[in-house]
Structure formats: C-alpha cells, structure tokens
mmCIF file of C-alpha atoms in Angstrom:
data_model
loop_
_atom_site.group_PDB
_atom_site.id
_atom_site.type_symbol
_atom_site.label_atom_id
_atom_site.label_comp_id
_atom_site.label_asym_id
_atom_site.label_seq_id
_atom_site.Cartn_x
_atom_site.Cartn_y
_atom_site.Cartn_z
ATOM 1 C CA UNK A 1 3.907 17.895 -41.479
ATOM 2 C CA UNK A 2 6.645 15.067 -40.766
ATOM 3 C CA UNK A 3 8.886 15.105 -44.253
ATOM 4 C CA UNK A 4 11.240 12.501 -45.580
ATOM 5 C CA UNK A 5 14.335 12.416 -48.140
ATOM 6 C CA UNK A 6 14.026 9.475 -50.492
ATOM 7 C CA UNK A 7 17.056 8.847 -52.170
ATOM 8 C CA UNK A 8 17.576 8.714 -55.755
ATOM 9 C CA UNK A 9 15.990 5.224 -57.108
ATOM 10 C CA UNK A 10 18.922 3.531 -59.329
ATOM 11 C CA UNK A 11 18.763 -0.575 -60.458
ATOM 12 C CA UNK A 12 21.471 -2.351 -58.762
ATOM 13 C CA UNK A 13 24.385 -4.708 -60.432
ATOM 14 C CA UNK A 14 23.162 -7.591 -62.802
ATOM 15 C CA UNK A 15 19.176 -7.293 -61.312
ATOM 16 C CA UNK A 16 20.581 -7.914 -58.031
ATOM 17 C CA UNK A 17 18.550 -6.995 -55.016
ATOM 18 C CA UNK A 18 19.514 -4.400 -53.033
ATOM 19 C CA UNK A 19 18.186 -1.406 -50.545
ATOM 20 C CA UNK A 20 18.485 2.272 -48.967
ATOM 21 C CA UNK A 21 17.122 3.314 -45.766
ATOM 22 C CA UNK A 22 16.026 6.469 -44.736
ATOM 23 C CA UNK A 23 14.793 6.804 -40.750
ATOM 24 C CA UNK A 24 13.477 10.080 -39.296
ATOM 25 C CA UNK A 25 11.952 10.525 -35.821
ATOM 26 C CA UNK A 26 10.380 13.463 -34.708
ATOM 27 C CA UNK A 27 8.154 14.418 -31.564
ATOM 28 C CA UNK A 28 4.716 12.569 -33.501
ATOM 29 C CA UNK A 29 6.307 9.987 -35.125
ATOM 30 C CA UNK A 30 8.840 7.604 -35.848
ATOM 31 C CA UNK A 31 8.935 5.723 -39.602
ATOM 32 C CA UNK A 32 11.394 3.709 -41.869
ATOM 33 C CA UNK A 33 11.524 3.906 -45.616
ATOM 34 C CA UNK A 34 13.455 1.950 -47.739
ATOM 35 C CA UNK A 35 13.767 1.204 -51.357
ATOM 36 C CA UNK A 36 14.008 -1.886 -53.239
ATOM 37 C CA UNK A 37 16.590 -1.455 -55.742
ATOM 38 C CA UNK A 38 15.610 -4.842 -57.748
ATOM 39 C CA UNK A 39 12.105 -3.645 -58.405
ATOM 40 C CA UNK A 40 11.825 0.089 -57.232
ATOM 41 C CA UNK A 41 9.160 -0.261 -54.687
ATOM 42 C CA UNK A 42 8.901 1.436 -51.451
ATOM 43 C CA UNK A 43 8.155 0.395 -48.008
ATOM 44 C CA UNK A 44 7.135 2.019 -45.573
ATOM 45 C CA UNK A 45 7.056 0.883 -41.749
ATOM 46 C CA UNK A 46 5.511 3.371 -38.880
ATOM 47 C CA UNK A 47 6.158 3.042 -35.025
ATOM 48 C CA UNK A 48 3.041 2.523 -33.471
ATOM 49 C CA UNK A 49 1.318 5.983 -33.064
ATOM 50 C CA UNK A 50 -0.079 5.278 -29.673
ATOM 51 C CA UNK A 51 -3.427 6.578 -27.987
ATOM 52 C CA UNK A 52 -6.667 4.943 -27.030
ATOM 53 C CA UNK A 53 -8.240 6.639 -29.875
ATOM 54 C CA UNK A 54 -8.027 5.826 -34.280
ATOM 55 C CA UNK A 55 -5.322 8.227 -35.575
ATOM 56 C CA UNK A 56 -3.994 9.643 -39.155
ATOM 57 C CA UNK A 57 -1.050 10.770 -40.436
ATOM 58 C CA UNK A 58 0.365 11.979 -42.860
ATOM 59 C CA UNK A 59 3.969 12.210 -44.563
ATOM 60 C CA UNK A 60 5.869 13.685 -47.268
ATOM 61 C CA UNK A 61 8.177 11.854 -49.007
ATOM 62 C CA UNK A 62 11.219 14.142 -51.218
ATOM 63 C CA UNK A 63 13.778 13.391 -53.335
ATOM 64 C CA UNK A 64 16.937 15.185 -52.798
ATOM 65 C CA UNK A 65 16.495 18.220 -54.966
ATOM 66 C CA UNK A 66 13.136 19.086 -53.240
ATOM 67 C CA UNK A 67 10.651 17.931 -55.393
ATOM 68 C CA UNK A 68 7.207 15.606 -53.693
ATOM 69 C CA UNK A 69 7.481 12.119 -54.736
ATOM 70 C CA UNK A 70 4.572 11.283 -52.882
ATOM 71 C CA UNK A 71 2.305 12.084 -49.829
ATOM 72 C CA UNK A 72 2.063 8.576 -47.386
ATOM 73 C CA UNK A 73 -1.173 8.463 -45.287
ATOM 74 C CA UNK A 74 -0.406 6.564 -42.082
ATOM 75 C CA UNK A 75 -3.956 4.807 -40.520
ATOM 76 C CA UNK A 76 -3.500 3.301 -37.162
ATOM 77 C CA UNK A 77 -6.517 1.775 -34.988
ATOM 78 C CA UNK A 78 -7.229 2.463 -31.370
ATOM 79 C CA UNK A 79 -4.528 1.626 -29.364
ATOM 80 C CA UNK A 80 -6.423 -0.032 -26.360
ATOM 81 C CA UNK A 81 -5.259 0.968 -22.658
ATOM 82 C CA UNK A 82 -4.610 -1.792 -20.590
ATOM 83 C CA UNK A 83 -6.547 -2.510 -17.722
ATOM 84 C CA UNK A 84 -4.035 -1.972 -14.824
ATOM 85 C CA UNK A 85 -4.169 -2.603 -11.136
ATOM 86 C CA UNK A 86 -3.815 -0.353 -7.581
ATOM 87 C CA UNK A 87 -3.718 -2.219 -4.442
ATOM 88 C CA UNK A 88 -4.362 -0.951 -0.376
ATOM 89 C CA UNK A 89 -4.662 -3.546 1.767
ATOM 90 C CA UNK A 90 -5.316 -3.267 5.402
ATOM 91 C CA UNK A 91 -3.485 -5.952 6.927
ATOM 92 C CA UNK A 92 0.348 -6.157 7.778
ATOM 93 C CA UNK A 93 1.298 -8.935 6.145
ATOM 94 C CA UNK A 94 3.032 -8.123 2.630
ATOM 95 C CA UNK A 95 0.691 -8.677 -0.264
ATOM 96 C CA UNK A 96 3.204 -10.523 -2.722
ATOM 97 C CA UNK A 97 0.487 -11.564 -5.734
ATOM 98 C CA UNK A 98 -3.202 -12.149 -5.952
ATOM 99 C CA UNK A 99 -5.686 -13.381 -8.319
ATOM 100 C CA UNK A 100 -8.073 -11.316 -10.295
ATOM 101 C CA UNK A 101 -11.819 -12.536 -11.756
ATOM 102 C CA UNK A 102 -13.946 -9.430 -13.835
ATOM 103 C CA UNK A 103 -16.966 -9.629 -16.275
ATOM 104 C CA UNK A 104 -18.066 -6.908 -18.588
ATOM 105 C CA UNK A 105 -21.918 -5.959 -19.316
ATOM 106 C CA UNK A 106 -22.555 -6.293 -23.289
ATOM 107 C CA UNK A 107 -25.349 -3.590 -24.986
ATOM 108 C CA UNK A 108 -27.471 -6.318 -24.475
ATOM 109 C CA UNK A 109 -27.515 -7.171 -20.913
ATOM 110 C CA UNK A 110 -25.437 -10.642 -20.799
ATOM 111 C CA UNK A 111 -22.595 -10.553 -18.498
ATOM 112 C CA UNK A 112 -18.922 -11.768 -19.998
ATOM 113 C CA UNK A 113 -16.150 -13.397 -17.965
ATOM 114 C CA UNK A 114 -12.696 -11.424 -18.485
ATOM 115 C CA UNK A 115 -10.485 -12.682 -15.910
ATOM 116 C CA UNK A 116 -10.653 -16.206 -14.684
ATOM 117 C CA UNK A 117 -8.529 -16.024 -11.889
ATOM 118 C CA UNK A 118 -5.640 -13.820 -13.718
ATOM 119 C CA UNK A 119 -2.130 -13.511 -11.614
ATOM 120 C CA UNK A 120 -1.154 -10.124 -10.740
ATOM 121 C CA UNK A 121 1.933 -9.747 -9.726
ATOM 122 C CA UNK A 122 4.306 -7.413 -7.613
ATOM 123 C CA UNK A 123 7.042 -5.847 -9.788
ATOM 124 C CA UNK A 124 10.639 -4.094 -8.966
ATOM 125 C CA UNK A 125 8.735 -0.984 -8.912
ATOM 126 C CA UNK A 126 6.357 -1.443 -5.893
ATOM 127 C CA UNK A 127 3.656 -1.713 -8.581
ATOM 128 C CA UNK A 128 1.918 -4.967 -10.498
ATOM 129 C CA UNK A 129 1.977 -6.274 -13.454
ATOM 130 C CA UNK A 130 0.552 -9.457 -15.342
ATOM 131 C CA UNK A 131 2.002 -12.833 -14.744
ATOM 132 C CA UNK A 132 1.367 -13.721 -18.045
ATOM 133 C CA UNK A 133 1.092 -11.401 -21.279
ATOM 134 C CA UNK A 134 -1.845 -14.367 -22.416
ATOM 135 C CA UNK A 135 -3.959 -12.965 -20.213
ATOM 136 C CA UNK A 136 -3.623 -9.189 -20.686
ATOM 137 C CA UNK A 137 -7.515 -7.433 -21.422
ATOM 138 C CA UNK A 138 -7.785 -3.763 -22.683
ATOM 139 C CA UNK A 139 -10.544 -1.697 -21.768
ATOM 140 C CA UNK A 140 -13.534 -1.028 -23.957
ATOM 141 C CA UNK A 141 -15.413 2.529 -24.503
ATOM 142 C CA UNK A 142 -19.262 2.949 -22.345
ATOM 143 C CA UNK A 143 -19.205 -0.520 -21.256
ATOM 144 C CA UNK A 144 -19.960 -1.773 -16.988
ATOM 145 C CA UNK A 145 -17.153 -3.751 -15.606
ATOM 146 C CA UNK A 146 -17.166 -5.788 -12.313
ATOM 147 C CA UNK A 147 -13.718 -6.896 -10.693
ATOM 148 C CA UNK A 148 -12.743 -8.594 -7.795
ATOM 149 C CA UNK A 149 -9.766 -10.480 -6.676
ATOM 150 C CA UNK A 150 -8.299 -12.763 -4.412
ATOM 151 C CA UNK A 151 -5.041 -13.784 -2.479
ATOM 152 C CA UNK A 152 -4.079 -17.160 -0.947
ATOM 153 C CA UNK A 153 -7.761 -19.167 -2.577
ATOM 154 C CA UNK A 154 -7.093 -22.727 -2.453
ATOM 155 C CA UNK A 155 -9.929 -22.724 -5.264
ATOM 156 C CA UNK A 156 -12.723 -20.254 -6.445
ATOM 157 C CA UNK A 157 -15.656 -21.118 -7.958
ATOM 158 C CA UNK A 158 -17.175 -18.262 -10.374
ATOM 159 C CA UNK A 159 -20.586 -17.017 -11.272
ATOM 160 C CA UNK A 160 -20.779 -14.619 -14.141
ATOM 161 C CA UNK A 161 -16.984 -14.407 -13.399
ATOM 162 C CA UNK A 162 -16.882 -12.791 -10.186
ATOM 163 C CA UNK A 163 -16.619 -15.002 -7.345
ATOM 164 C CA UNK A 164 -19.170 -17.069 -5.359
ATOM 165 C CA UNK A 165 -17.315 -19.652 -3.072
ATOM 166 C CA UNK A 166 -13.679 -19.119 -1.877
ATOM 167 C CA UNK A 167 -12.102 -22.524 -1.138
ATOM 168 C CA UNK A 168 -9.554 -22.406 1.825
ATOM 169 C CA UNK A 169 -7.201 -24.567 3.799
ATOM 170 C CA UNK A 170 -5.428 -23.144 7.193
ATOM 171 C CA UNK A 171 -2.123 -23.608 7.772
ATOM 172 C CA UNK A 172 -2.176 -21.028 10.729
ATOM 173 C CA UNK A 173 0.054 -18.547 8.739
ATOM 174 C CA UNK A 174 -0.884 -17.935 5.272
ATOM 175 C CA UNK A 175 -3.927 -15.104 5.268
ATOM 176 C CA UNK A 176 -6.544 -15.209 2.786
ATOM 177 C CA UNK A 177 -7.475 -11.693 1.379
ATOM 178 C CA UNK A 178 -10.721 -10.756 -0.988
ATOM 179 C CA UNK A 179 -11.451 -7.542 -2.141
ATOM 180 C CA UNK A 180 -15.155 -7.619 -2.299
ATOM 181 C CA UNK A 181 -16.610 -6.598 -5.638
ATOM 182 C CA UNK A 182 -15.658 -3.031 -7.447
ATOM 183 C CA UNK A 183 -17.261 -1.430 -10.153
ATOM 184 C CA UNK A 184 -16.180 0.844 -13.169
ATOM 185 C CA UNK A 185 -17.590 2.582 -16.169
ATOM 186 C CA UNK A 186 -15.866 3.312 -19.161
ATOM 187 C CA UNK A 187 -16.426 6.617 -21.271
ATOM 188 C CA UNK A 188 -16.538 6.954 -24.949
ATOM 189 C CA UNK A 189 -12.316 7.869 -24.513
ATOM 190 C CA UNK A 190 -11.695 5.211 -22.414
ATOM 191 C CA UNK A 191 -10.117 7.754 -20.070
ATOM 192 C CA UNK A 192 -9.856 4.662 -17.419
ATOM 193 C CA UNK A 193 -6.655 2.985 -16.419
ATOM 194 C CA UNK A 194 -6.438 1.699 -13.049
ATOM 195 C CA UNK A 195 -8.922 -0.390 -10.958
ATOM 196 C CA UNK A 196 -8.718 0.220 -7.241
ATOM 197 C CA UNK A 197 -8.854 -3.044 -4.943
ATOM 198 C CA UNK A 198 -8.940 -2.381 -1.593
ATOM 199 C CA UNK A 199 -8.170 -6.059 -0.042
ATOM 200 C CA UNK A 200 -8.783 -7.226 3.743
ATOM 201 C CA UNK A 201 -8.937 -10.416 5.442
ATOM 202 C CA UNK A 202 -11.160 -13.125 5.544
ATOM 203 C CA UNK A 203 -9.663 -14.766 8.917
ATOM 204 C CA UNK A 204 -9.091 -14.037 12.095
ATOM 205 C CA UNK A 205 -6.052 -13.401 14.136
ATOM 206 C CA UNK A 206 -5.524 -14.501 17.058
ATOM 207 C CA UNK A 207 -2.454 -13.946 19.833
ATOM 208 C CA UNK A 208 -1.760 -15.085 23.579
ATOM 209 C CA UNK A 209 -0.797 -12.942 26.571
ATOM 210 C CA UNK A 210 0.333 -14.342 29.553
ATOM 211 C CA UNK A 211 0.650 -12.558 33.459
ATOM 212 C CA UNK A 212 2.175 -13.583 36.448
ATOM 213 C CA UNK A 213 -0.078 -13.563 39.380
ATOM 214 C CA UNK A 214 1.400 -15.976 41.440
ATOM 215 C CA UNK A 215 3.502 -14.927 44.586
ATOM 216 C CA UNK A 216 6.300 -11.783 44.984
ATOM 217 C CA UNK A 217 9.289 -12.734 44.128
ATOM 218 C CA UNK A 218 8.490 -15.679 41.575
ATOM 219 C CA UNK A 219 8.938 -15.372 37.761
ATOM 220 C CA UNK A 220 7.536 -17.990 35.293
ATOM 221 C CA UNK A 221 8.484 -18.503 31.786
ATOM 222 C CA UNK A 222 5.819 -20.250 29.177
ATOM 223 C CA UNK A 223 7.000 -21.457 26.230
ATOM 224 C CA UNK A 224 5.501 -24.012 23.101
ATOM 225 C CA UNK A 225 2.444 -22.057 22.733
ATOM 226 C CA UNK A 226 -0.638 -24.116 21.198
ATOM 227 C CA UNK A 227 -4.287 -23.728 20.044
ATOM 228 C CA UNK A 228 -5.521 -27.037 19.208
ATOM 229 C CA UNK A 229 -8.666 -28.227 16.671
ATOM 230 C CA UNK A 230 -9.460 -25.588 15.128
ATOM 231 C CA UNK A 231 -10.957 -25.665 11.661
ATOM 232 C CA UNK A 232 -8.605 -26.899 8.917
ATOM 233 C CA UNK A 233 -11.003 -26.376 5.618
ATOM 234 C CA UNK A 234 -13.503 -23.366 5.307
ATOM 235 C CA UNK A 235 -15.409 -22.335 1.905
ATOM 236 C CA UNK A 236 -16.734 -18.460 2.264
ATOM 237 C CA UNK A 237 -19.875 -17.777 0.445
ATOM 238 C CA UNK A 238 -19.615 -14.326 -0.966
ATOM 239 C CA UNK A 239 -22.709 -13.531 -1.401
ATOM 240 C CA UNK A 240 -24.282 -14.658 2.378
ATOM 241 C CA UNK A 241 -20.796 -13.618 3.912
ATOM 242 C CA UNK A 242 -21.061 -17.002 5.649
ATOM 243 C CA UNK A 243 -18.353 -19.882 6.219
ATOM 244 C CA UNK A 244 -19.243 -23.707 5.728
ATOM 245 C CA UNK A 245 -16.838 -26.497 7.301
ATOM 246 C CA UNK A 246 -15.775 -29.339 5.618
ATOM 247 C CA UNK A 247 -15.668 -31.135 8.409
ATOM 248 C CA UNK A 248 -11.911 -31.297 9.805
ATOM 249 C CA UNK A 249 -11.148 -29.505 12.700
ATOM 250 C CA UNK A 250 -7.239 -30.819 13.435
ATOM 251 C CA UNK A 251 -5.032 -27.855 12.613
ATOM 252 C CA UNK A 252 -2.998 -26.920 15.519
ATOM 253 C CA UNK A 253 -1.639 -23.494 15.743
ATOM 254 C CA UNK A 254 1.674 -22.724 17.219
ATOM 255 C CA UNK A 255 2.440 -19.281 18.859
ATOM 256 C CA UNK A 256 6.146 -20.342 19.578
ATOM 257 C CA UNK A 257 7.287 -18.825 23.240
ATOM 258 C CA UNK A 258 6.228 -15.839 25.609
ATOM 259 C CA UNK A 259 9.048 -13.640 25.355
ATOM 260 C CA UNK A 260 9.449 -10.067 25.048
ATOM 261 C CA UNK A 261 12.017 -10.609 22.015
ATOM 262 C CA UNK A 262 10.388 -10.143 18.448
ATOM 263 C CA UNK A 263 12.926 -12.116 17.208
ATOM 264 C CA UNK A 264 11.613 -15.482 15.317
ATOM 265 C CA UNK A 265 11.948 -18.539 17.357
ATOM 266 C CA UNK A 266 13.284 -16.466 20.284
ATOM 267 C CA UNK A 267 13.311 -17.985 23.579
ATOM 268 C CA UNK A 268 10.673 -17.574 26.893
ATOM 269 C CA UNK A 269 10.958 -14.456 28.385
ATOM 270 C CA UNK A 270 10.955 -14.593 32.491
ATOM 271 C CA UNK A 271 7.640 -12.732 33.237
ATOM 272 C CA UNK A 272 8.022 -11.038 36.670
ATOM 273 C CA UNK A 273 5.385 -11.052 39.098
ATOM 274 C CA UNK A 274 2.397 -8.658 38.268
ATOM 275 C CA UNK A 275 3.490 -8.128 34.611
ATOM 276 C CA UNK A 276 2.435 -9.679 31.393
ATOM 277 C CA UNK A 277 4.542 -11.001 28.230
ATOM 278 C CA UNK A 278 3.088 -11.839 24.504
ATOM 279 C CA UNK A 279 3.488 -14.672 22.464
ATOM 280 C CA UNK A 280 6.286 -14.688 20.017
ATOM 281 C CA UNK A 281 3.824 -15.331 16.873
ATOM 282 C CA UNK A 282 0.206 -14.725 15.907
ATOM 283 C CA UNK A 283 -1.604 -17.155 13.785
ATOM 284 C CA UNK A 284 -4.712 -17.053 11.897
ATOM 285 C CA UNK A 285 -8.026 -19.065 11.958
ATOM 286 C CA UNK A 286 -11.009 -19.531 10.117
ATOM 287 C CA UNK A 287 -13.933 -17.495 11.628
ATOM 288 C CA UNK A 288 -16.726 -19.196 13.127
ATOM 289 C CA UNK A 289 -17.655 -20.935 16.623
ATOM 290 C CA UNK A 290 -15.190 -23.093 17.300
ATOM 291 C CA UNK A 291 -14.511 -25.487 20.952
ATOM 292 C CA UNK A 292 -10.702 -25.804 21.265
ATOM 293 C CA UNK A 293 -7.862 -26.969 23.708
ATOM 294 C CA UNK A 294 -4.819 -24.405 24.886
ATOM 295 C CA UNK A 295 -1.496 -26.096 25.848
ATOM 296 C CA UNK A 296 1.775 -24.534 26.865
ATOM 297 C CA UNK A 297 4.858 -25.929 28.798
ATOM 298 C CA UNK A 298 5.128 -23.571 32.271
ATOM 299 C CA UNK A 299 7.715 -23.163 34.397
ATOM 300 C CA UNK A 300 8.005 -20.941 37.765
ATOM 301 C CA UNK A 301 11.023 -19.862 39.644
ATOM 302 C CA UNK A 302 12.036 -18.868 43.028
ATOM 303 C CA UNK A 303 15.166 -16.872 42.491
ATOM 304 C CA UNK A 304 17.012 -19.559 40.661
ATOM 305 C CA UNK A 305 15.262 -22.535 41.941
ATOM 306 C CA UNK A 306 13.013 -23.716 39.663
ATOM 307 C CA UNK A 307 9.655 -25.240 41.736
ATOM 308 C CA UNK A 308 7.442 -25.978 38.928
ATOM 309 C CA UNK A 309 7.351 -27.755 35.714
ATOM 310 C CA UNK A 310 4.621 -28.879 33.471
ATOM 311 C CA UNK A 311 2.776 -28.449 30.185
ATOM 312 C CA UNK A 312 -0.943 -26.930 31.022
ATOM 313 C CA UNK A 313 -3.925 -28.479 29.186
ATOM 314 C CA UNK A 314 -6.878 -26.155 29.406
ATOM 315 C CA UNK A 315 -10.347 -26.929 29.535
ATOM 316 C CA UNK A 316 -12.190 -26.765 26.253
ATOM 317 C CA UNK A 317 -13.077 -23.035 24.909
ATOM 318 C CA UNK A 318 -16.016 -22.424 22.883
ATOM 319 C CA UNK A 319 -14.900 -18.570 20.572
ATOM 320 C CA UNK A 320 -16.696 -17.253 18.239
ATOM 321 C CA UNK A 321 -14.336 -15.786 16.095
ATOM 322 C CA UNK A 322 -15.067 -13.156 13.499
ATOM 323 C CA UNK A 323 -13.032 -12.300 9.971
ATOM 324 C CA UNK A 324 -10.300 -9.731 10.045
ATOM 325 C CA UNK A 325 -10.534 -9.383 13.567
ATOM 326 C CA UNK A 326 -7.861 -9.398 16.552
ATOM 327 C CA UNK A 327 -8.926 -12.230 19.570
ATOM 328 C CA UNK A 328 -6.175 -11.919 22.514
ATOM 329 C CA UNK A 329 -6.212 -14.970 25.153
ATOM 330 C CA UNK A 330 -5.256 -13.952 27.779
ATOM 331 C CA UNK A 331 -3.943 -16.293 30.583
ATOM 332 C CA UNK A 332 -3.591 -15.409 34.156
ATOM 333 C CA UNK A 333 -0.785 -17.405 36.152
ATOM 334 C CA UNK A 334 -1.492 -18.467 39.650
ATOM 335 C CA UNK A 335 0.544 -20.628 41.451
ATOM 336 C CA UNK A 336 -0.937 -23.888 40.668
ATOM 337 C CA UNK A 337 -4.346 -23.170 38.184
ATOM 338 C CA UNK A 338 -4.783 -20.765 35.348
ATOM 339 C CA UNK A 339 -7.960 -19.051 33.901
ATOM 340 C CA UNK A 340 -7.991 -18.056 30.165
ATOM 341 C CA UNK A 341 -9.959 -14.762 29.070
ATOM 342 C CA UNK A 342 -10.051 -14.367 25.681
ATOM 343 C CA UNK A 343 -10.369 -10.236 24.612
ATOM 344 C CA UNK A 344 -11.425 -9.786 20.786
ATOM 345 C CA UNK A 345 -10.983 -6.465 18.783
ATOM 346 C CA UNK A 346 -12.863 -5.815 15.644
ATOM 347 C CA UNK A 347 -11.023 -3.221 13.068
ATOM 348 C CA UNK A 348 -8.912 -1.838 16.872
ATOM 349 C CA UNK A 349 -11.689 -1.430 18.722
ATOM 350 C CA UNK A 350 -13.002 -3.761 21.422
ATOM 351 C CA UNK A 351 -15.248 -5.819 20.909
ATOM 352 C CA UNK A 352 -16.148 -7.786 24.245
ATOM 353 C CA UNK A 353 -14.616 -10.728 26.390
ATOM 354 C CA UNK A 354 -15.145 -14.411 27.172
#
C-alpha cells in the first residue's frame, strides 16, 4: 500500500497562513499532501491514475514517529481512450492531413454524428494527431461506430454523419482521397484504440507518351504539353459511386515537356527515331466521359537543322475515364500527322485502348 509522512501539524506566527508539502511517487501513483498551518486541514491532490476502466486507491498517511493519522481513499472515473487514427493509402502522392466524419449507434437504434469533418493531422512522428483538442472524442464500451474520412473535399455534405456527396474542384494537381466507410465495435474494456483508414483516389491520372516514327536520322522534341476542357467541378455520390457535373468543363491540364529528366520544369528531351519519351508531369481528372482537345508545340530536326515547327491541335477525343486509374496517351510522330492512342490501366493492370 502507497504510505506517506505527514509532518507534525504546528499553528504558524500570529494566525498567519502557512504550509508543508510532502510528495511521494511510486510505480501506481503519484500524490501531493500538504497542510494548512492556519487551520490544520489537509489536502490532498492525486495524479491522474490512468486506465479506461473506474479505479481505487488507497493511502496511508503517518506522522513521523509511525503512528496512522489516517487512511485516504483515492476514486478516479474511467479514463476514456482516445479514438486515434492509422492511415495506408495507395497512391504516391504524400497524404499531409485529411478530414474525418463518424456516428455512433445508441441502445436504441438512432445514429449520432461524432466527427463533422474533424482535421487529422500529420505529426513529427510519421503519425496523426488532432488539429484541434475541441474536437477530441473518446471511445465508449459495446457501442457500433462508423468512420470515414476525406482528403482534398471542397465540401461534404453528411447523412447520419458519414458522408453522402463529396464536393470537388480540379485544379489538375491536387488528388481527392476517400476512404470508403469502416466499421468498429467496442467491448465492455474498450480494448479499441486505433481506426484503420485505408484511403485511395477518387480521380484519375492521366500521362502522355510520345514516339518518333518519322524518318532515320530525325529527332523531334515536344514540349508545352496540354489536355484541354476537361471537367472543372464534380460532386461524387457515395452511395451510387457515381459523379454529377456542374456544368464547367474549362480546366486545362498541363503536362509541362517530353523529356527524359524528372526534374520539375525540365526541358524537351530530343526523342530519337523509333524511341519514345514521357511527359514531365501527370495530372489528374475527374472520372467520367469526357470529349477533349490535345495541344503540344513540336519540333523535328535533321542533324542540327531544324525543318519543322508548330504547335499540334488534335482532333477532339471522347475517354471515358475511371477513378484511381492510370490513362497513358500515347502519340505517335510521323513526319507531318500524328495519331493519339490513349492506353488506360486500372489498379496496374490493363485495361484496354482507344
């Protein structure tokens, strides 16, 4: 049992108010006494005793010739675990925050909003932590949770706090990852800790590869890369796993120069007759059937001598692009016309050609 020495009580000067403090600190516990000298009370204050579960304990208080003074009951509540947060995600790009929505199941059925869009972020330790300690929940004992979360949402609209409609707006860079919905039961101990989100992408990704099949002996270098009108505003409906449009289809997406440098902003490569170069950049779309334009400044060479110089304007391209999928255009170089394949993987495999 955890003991303490309580020093002699004694009044202090004139009725003034005075104190003594005793700390001790062992493996269960860690408390403070200390005596009033104006009125001879004692106070006690305990450490918090930690757990998930209600604890007691107890301490003996002596004075200094060995004798009981008293025995102090310490009562602490459950100490609640927080509900924390492990991420996989199975894109490249680095995952830097996200947003997290989750509902409980009461004994009766209704369904209770936790998280409202809660920001988890990345901490020094490669792990994640709140963004704000306001909006920190705890787990509760036998109870059904539902979680799912977010990255990148221009806005998310909620039903029975889980989301229904994911709000988006393309920039051609900035993916938008959703984790789908995960559920967890508690257990009278509330032996739970972590929630697992497994995030992927909701776009598509798309990148350019260009060959040279004009003439031996001539190189050609391609540079200011473009996809133009594709869709600018998307909302995903999470439960049909559909996209609606809002009706603008004027983002243009850049794929800088074809150039065998992964450098950013590095300059066109020379492609050599019967071999291929990528673009410097991929870029990201909102899925769904969309007719667009490809443009690219082209230039071929003879040795030196450079014969040919103009910016290419294809004919329009109906794709059907699908989320988290890879779509490679490829364009083959002839002398004076191209043609534009376009080769789309879906999770590395291949998934056909137009």
């Amino acid at each position: 049992t955890p003991v303490v020495i309580v020093p002699s009580i004694g009044g202090g000067d004139n009725g003034t108010r005075a104190s003594t403090t005793r700390n001790s600190i062992n493996s269960e516990i860690q408390y403070e006494c200390t005596i009033d000298e104006y009125d001879n009370s004692l106070h006690i204050n305990a450490a918090p005793l930690g757990g998930a579960e209600p604890q007691t304990k107890q301490i003996e208080l002596y004075d200094y010739v060995g004798n009981v003074v008293a025995t102090v009951e310490l009562r602490q509540q459950a100490n609640p675990a927080r509900i924390e947060f492990d991420v996989t995600t199975s894109t490249s790009n680095d995952l830097s925050y996200f947003d997290v929505y989750g509902s409980v199941k009461n004994n009766n059925g209704s369904i209770v909003a936790i998280f409202d869009g809660a920001e988890i972020i990345r901490n020094s330790s490669n792990g994640w932590d709140y963004k704000y300690e306001s909006e920190v929940e705890y787990w509760k004992s036998s109870s059904e949770y539902y979680f799912a979360a977010v990255s990148n949402a221009t806005k998310v609209t909620t039903e029975n706090g889980l989301p229904s409609l994911i709000h988006f707006t393309s920039d051609g860079d900035t993916d938008l990852l959703y984790t789908g919905t995960t559920q967890v039961y508690t257990d009278d101990k509330i032996s739970n800790k972590y929630v697992s989100l497994s995030f992927a992408s909701l776009l598509s990704d798309i990148e350019f590869e260009f060959e040279n099949n004009t003439s031996s002996g001539l190189t050609c270098k391609v540079s200011n890369i473009r996809i133009n009108g594709v869709n600018t505003k998307g909302i995903y409906d999470v439960n049909t796993d559909m996209w609606a449009y809002d009706g603008e289809r004027t983002t243009n997406l850049y794929f800088g120069n074809a150039t065998n440098s992964t450098e950013m902003n590095a300059a066109a490569t020379s492609i050599e007759y019967g071999s291929s170069v990528f673009s410097n950049y991929k870029c990201k779309a909102i899925p769904g059937t969309q007719t667009v334009t490809i443009t690219y400044d082209y230039e071929l060479y003879n040795g030196t001598n450079r014969i040919v110089n103009k910016t290419i304007e294809s004919n329009p391209i109906t794709v059907a692009f699908n989320a988290n999928s890879l779509y490679r255009f490829i364009v083959n170089i002839q002398t004076d016309t191209t043609s534009i394949k376009v080769i789309y993987k879906q999770n590395g495999e291949n998934g056909g050609t137009r």
